[in-house]
Short mmCIF file of C-alpha atoms in Angstrom, two decimals:
data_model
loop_
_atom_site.label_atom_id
_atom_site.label_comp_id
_atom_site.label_asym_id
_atom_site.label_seq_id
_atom_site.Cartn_x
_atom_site.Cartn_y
_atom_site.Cartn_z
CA UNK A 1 74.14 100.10 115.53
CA UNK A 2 72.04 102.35 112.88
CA UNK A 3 68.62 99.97 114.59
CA UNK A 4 69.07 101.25 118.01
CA UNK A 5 69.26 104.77 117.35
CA UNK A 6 65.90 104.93 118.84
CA UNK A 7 67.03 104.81 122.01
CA UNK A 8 69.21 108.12 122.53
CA UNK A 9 65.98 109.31 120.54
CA UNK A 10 64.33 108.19 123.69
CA UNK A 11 66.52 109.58 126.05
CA UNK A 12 66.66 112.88 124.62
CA UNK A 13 62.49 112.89 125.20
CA UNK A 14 61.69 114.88 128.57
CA UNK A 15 58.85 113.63 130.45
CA UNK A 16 55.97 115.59 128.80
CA UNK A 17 56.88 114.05 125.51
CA UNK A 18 56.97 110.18 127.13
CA UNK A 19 53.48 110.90 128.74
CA UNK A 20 52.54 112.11 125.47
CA UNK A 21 53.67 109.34 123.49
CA UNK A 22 51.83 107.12 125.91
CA UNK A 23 48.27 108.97 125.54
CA UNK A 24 48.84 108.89 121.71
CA UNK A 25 49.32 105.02 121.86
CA UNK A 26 46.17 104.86 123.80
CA UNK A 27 43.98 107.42 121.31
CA UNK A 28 45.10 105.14 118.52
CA UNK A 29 43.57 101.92 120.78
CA UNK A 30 40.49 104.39 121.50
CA UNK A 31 39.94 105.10 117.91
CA UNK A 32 40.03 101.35 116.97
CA UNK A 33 38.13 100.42 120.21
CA UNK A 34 35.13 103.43 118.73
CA UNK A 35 35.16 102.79 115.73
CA UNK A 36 34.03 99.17 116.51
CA UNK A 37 31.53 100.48 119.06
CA UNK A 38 30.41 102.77 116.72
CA UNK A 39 29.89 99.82 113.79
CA UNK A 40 27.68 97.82 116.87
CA UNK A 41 25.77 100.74 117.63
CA UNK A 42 24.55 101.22 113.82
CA UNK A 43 24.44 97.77 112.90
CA UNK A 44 22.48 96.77 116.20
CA UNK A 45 24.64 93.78 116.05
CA UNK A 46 27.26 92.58 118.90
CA UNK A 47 29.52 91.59 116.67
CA UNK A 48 29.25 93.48 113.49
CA UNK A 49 32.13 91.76 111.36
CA UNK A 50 32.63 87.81 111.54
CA UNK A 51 34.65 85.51 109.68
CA UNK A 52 33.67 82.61 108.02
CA UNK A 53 35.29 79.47 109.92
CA UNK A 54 34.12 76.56 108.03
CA UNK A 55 33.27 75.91 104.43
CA UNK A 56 30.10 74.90 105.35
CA UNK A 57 28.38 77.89 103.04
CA UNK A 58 29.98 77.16 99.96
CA UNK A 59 30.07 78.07 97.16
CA UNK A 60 28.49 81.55 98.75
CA UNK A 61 30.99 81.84 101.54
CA UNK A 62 34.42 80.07 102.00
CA UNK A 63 36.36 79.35 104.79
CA UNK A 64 38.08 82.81 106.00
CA UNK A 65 35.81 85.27 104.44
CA UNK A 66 34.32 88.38 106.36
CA UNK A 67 31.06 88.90 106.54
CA UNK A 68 29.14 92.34 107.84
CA UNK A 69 26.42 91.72 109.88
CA UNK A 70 23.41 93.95 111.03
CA UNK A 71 20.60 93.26 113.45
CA UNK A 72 17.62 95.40 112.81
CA UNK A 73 14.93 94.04 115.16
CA UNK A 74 12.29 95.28 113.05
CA UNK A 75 13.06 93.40 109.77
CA UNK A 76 11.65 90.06 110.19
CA UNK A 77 14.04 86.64 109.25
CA UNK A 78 12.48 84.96 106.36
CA UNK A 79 13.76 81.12 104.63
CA UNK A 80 16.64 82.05 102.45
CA UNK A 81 18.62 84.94 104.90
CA UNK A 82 21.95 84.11 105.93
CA UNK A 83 22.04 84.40 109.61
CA UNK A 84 24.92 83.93 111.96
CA UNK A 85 23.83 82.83 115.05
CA UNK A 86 25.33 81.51 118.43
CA UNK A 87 24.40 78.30 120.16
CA UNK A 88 23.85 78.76 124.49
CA UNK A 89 26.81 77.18 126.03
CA UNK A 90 29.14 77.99 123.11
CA UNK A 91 30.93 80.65 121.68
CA UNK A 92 31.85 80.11 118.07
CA UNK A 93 29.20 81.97 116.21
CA UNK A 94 28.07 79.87 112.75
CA UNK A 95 27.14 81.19 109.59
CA UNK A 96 24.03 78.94 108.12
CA UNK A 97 21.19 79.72 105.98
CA UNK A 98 16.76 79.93 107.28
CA UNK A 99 15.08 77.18 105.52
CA UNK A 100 12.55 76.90 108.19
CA UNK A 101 10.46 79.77 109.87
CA UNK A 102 7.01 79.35 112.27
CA UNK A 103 5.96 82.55 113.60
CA UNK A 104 3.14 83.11 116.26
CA UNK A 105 0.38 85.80 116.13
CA UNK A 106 2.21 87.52 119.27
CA UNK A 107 5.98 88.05 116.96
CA UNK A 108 7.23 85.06 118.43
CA UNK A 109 9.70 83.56 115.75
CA UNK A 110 11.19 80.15 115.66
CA UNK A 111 13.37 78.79 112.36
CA UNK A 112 15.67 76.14 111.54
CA UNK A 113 18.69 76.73 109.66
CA UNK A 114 21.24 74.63 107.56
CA UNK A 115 24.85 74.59 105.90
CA UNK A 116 24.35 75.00 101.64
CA UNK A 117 27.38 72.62 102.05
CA UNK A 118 25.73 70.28 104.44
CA UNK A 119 24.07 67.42 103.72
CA UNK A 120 21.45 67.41 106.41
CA UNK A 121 19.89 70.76 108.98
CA UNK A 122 21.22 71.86 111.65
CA UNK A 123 19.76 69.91 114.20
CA UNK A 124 22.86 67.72 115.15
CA UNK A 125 24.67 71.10 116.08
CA UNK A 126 22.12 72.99 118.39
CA UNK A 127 21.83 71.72 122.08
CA UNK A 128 20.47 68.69 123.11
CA UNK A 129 16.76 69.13 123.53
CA UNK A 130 17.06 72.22 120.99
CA UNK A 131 15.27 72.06 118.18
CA UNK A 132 14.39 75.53 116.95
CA UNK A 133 16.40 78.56 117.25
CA UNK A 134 15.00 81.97 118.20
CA UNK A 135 15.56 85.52 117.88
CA UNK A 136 17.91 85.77 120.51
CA UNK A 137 20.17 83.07 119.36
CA UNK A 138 20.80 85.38 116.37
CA UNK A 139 24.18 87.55 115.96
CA UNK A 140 22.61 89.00 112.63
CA UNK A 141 21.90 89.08 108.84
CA UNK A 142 24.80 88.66 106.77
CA UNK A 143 24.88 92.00 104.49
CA UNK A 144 28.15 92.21 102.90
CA UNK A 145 31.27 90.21 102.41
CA UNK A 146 34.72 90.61 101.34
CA UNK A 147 36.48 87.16 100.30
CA UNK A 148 40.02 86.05 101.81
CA UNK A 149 40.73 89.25 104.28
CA UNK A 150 39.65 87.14 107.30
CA UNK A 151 42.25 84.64 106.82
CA UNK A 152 44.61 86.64 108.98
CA UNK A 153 41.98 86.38 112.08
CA UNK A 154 42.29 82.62 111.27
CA UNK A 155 46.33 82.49 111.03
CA UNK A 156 46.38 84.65 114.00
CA UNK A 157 43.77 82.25 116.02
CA UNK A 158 45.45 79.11 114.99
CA UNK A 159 48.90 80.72 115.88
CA UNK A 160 48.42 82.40 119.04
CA UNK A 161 51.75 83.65 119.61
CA UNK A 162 51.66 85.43 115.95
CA UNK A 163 49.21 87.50 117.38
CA UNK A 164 50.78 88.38 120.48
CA UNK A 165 54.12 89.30 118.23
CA UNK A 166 52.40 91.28 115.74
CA UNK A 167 50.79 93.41 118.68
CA UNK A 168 53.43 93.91 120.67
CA UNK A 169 55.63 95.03 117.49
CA UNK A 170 53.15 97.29 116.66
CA UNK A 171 52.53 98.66 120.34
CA UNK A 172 56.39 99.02 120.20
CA UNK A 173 56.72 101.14 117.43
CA UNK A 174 53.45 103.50 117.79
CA UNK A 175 55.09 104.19 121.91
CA UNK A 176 58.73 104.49 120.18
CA UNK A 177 58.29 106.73 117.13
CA UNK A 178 57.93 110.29 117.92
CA UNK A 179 56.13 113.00 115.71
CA UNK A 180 55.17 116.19 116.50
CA UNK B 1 73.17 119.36 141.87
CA UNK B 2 71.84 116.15 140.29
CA UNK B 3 69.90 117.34 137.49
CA UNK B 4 72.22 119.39 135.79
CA UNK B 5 75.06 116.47 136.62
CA UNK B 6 72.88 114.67 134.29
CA UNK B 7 72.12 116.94 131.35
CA UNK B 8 75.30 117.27 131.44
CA UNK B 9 75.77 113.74 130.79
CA UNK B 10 73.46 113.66 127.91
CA UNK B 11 74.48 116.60 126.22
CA UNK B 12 78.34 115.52 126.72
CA UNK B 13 77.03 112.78 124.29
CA UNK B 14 76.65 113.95 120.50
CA UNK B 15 73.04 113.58 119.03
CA UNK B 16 73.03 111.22 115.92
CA UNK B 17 70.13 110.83 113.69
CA UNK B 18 69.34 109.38 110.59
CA UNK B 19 70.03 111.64 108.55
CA UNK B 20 67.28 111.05 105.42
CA UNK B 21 64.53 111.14 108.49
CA UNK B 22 63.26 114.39 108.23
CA UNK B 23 60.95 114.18 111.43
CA UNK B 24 64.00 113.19 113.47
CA UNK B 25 65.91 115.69 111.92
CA UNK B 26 63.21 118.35 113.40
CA UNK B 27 63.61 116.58 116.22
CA UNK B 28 66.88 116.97 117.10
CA UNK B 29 67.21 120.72 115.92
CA UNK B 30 64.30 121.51 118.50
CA UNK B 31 65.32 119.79 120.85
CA UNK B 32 68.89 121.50 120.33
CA UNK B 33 66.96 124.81 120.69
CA UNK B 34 64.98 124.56 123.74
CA UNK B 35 68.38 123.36 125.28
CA UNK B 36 70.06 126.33 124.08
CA UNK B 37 67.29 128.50 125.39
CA UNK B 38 67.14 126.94 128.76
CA UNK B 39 70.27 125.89 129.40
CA UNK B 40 72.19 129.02 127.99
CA UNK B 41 70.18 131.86 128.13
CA UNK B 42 68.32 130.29 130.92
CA UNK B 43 64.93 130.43 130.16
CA UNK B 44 62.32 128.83 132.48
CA UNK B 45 60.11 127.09 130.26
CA UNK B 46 56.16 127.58 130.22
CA UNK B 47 54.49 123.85 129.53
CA UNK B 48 50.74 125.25 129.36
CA UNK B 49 50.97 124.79 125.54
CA UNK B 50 52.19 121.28 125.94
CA UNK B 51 49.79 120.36 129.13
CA UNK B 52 46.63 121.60 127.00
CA UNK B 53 47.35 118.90 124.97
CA UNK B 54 48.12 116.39 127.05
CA UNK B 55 45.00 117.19 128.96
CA UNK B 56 42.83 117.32 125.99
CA UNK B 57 43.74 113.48 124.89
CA UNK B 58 43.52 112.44 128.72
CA UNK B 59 39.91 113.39 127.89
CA UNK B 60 39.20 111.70 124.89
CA UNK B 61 41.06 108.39 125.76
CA UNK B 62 38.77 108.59 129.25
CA UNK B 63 36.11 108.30 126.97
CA UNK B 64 36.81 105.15 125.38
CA UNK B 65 38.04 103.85 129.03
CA UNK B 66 34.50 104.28 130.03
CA UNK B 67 32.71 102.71 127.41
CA UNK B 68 35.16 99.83 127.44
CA UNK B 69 34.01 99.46 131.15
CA UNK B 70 30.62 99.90 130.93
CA UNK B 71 30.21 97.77 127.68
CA UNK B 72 31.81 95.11 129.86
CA UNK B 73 29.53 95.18 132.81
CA UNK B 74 26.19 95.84 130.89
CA UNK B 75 26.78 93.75 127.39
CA UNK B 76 25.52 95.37 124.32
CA UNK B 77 21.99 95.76 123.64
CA UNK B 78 21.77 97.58 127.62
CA UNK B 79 24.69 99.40 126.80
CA UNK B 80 23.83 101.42 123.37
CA UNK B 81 23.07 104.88 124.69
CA UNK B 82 26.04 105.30 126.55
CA UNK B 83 27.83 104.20 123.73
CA UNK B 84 26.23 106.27 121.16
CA UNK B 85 27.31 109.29 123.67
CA UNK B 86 31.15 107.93 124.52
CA UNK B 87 31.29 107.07 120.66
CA UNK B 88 30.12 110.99 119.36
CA UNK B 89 32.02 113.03 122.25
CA UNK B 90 35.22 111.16 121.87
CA UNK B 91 35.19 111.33 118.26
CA UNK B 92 34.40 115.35 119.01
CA UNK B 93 37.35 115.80 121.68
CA UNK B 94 39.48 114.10 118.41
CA UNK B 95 38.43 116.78 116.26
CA UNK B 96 38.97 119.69 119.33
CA UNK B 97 42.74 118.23 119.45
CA UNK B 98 43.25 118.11 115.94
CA UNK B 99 42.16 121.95 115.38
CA UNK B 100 44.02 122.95 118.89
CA UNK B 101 47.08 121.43 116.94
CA UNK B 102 46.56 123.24 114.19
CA UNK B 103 45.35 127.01 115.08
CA UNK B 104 47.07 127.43 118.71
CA UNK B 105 50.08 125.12 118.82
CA UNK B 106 50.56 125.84 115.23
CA UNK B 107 54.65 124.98 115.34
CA UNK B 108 54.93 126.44 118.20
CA UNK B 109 58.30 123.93 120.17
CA UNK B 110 59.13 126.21 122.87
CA UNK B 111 57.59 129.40 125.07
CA UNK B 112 59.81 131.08 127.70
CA UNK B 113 60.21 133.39 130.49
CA UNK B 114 63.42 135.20 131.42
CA UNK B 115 62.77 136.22 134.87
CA UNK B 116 65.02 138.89 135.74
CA UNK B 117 66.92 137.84 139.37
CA UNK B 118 67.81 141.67 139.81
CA UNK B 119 64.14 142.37 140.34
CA UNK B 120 63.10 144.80 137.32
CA UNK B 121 59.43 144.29 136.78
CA UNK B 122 59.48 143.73 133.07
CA UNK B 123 60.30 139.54 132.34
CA UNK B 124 60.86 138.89 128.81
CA UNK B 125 58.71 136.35 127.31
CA UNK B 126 59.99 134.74 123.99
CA UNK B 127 57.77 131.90 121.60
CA UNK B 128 59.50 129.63 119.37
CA UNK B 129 57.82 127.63 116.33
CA UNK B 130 59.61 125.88 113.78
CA UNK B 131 58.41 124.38 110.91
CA UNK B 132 60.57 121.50 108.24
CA UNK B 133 59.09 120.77 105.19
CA UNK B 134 58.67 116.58 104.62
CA UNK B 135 61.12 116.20 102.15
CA UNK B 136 62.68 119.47 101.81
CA UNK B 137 65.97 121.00 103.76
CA UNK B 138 65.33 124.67 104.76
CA UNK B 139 64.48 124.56 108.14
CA UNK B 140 62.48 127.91 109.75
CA UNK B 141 62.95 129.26 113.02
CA UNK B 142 60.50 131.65 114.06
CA UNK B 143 61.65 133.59 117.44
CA UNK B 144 59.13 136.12 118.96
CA UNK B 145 60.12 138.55 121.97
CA UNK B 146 58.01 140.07 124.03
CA UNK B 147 58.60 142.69 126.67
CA UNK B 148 56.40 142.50 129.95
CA UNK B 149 52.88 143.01 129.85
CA UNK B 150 52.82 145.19 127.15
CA UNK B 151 51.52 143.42 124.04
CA UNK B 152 52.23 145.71 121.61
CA UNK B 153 56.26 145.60 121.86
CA UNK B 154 58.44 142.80 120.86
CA UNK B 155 60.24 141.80 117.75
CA UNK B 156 61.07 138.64 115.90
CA UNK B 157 63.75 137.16 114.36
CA UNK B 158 63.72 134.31 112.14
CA UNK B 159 66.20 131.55 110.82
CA UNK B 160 65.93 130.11 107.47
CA UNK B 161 68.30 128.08 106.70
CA UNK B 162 69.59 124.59 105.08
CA UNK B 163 69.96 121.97 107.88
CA UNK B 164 73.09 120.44 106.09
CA UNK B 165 74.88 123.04 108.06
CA UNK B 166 74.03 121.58 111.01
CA UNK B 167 74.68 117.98 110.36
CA UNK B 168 77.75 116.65 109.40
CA UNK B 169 77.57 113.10 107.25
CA UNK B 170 77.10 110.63 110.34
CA UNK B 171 74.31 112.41 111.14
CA UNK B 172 75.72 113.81 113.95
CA UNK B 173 74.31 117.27 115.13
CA UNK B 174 76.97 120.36 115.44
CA UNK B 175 75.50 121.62 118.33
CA UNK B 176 78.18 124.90 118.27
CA UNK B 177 77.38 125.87 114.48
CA UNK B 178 73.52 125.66 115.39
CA UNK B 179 73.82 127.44 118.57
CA UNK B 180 75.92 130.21 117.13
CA UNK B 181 73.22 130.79 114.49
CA UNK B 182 70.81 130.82 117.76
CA UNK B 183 72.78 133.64 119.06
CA UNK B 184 73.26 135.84 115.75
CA UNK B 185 69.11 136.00 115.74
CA UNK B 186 68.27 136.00 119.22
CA UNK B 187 70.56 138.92 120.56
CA UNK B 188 69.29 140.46 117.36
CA UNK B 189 66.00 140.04 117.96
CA UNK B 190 66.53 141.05 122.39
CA UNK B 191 68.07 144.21 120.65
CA UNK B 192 65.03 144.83 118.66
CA UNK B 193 62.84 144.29 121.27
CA UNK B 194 64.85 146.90 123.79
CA UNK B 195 64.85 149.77 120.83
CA UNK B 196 61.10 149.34 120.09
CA UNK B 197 60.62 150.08 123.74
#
């Protein structure tokens, strides 16, 4: 069959050419894998590019949105940024806005945040006990957005397996097709 | 022995391609060459070019290994400067592969040494680039002999020509037409290369 031609192509390759293939495959991973180290050095943010999970930010953000983050350490958070933070104990990060901020003499910062969707703060979600976030908490200030591109992070979440086919398609074909 | 038992196996099979493909088309004719040149006129091929390469993205993917590894063990914030320095040198070893490509591989498919078994001091080197336009048909063969240490002899020969007369409409490669082509240029060139001296 025409679809398997691939294979004598693959025979035909001596073993120079196979090893080859193999380190392209993995400078294609390395350039992906840098160019998100790269974003988290600049940004100062361990996760520079989120999506937007819930629709509890609308109408500014809706569900499957992606937001760019940074987390300049210098710039203080003020009522009204949109910060994505991360509760202890859990790892979804959420996407709420400051309303609250007390800060100490010494730069000690505590603020309270809430959904522009929700009806009350977000008290209910932090841990129990918790009743202030801090700077640690935070992921970073949202900075930029572009609307509906993150919806394939959420098919590919939901549907596990979609994601495991797409990459291994993709893996297949970068090791299989052969340029010089 | 063994390995030729299977080349000979492989190359007893006909090499198809698509035919519209123009990188597998390259492909194939190379690959058709450099078993001409070592099978036929028994060339033992030189794989510095090729290892050079190879070496040079072994470098840059061990790199990204490491800051993979050490972003892993020491989570961000700890980790910046060493990935500031894995993120700038691997994106420099990228660009040192991409102009090695360029300027010293340059086309260049096969390099070759004809070591003479009757002992004569002088063994004949001989470089091969090619080079197929994306969607065009004339395919050029470049071949360059040189004699022994001395750099200033040698001759080339080159082969321009359309590669529908190497393909038939299967795709199939006519490894005889191509290889007779092979042998117009390269004795031409050898005989070049022995009157210069």
């Amino acid at each position: 069959m025409e679809l398997f031609s691939f294979v004598d192509d693959l025979k035909r390759m001596d073993k120079r050419q196979a090893i080859y293939q193999i380190l392209n495959f993995g400078m294609i991973i390395s350039t992906a894998l840098m160019i998100w180290k790269g974003l988290m050095v600049v940004t100062g943010s361990e996760s520079p590019i989120v999506v937007v999970l819930s629709g509890s930010m609308e109408p500014a953000f809706f569900r499957g949105d992606l937001l760019l983050l940074t987390n300049y350490q210098e710039e203080p958070i003020r009522a009204g940024d949109i910060v994505v933070f991360r509760i202890e104990g859990r790892d979804i990060p959420i996407v709420h806005r400051v309303i609250k901020v007390h800060e100490k003499d010494d730069g000690y910062v505590k603020f309270l945040t809430k959904g522009d969707n929700n009806q009350v703060d977000d008290r209910g979600l932090y841990s129990p006990g918790q009743l202030w976030l801090e700077k640690k908490d935070v992921i970073g200030r949202a900075r930029g957005f572009l609307p509906y591109i993150g919806m394939v992070t959420i098919l590919m979440n939901d549907h596990p397996q979609l994601k495991y086919l797409v990459l291994a398609l993709l893996g297949f074909f970068v090791l299989i097709h052969r340029e010089n | 022995m063994s390995n030729t038992a299977t080349t000979s196996d492989a190359s007893a099979k006909p090499v198809k391609i698509n035919k519209w493909d123009t990188n597998a088309v390259k492909n194939a004719l190379d690959d058709a060459c450099k078993k001409y040149f070592k099978e036929t006129l028994n060339f033992t091929e030189d794989y510095s070019l090729m290892d050079g390469r190879l070496y040079i993205s072994l470098f840059a993917c061990l790199f990204s290994i490491y800051a993979l590894i050490y972003d892993w063990f020491y989570p961000f914030p700890k980790s910046r400067s060493i990935l500031i320095v894995c993120v700038i040198s691997y994106f420099i070893v990228i660009g040192i592969l991409t102009l090695y490509m360029y300027f010293i591989e340059h086309g260049k498919i096969f390099i070759g040494k004809l070591i003479d078994k009757t002992g004569l001091d002088s063994g004949l080197r001989c470089t091969i680039s090619s080079k197929l336009k994306k969607y065009d048909d004339k395919y050029n063969l470049t071949l360059e002999y040189k004699e022994g240490t001395n750099k200033s002899t040698g001759s080339s020969g080159a082969l321009i020509t359309s590669i529908g007369n190497y393909f038939d409409e299967d795709g199939v490669l006519c490894y005889d037409r191509f290889t007779n082509d092979l042998k117009k240029i390269s004795d031409q060139a050898r005989l070049n290369a022995r009157k210069a001296k």
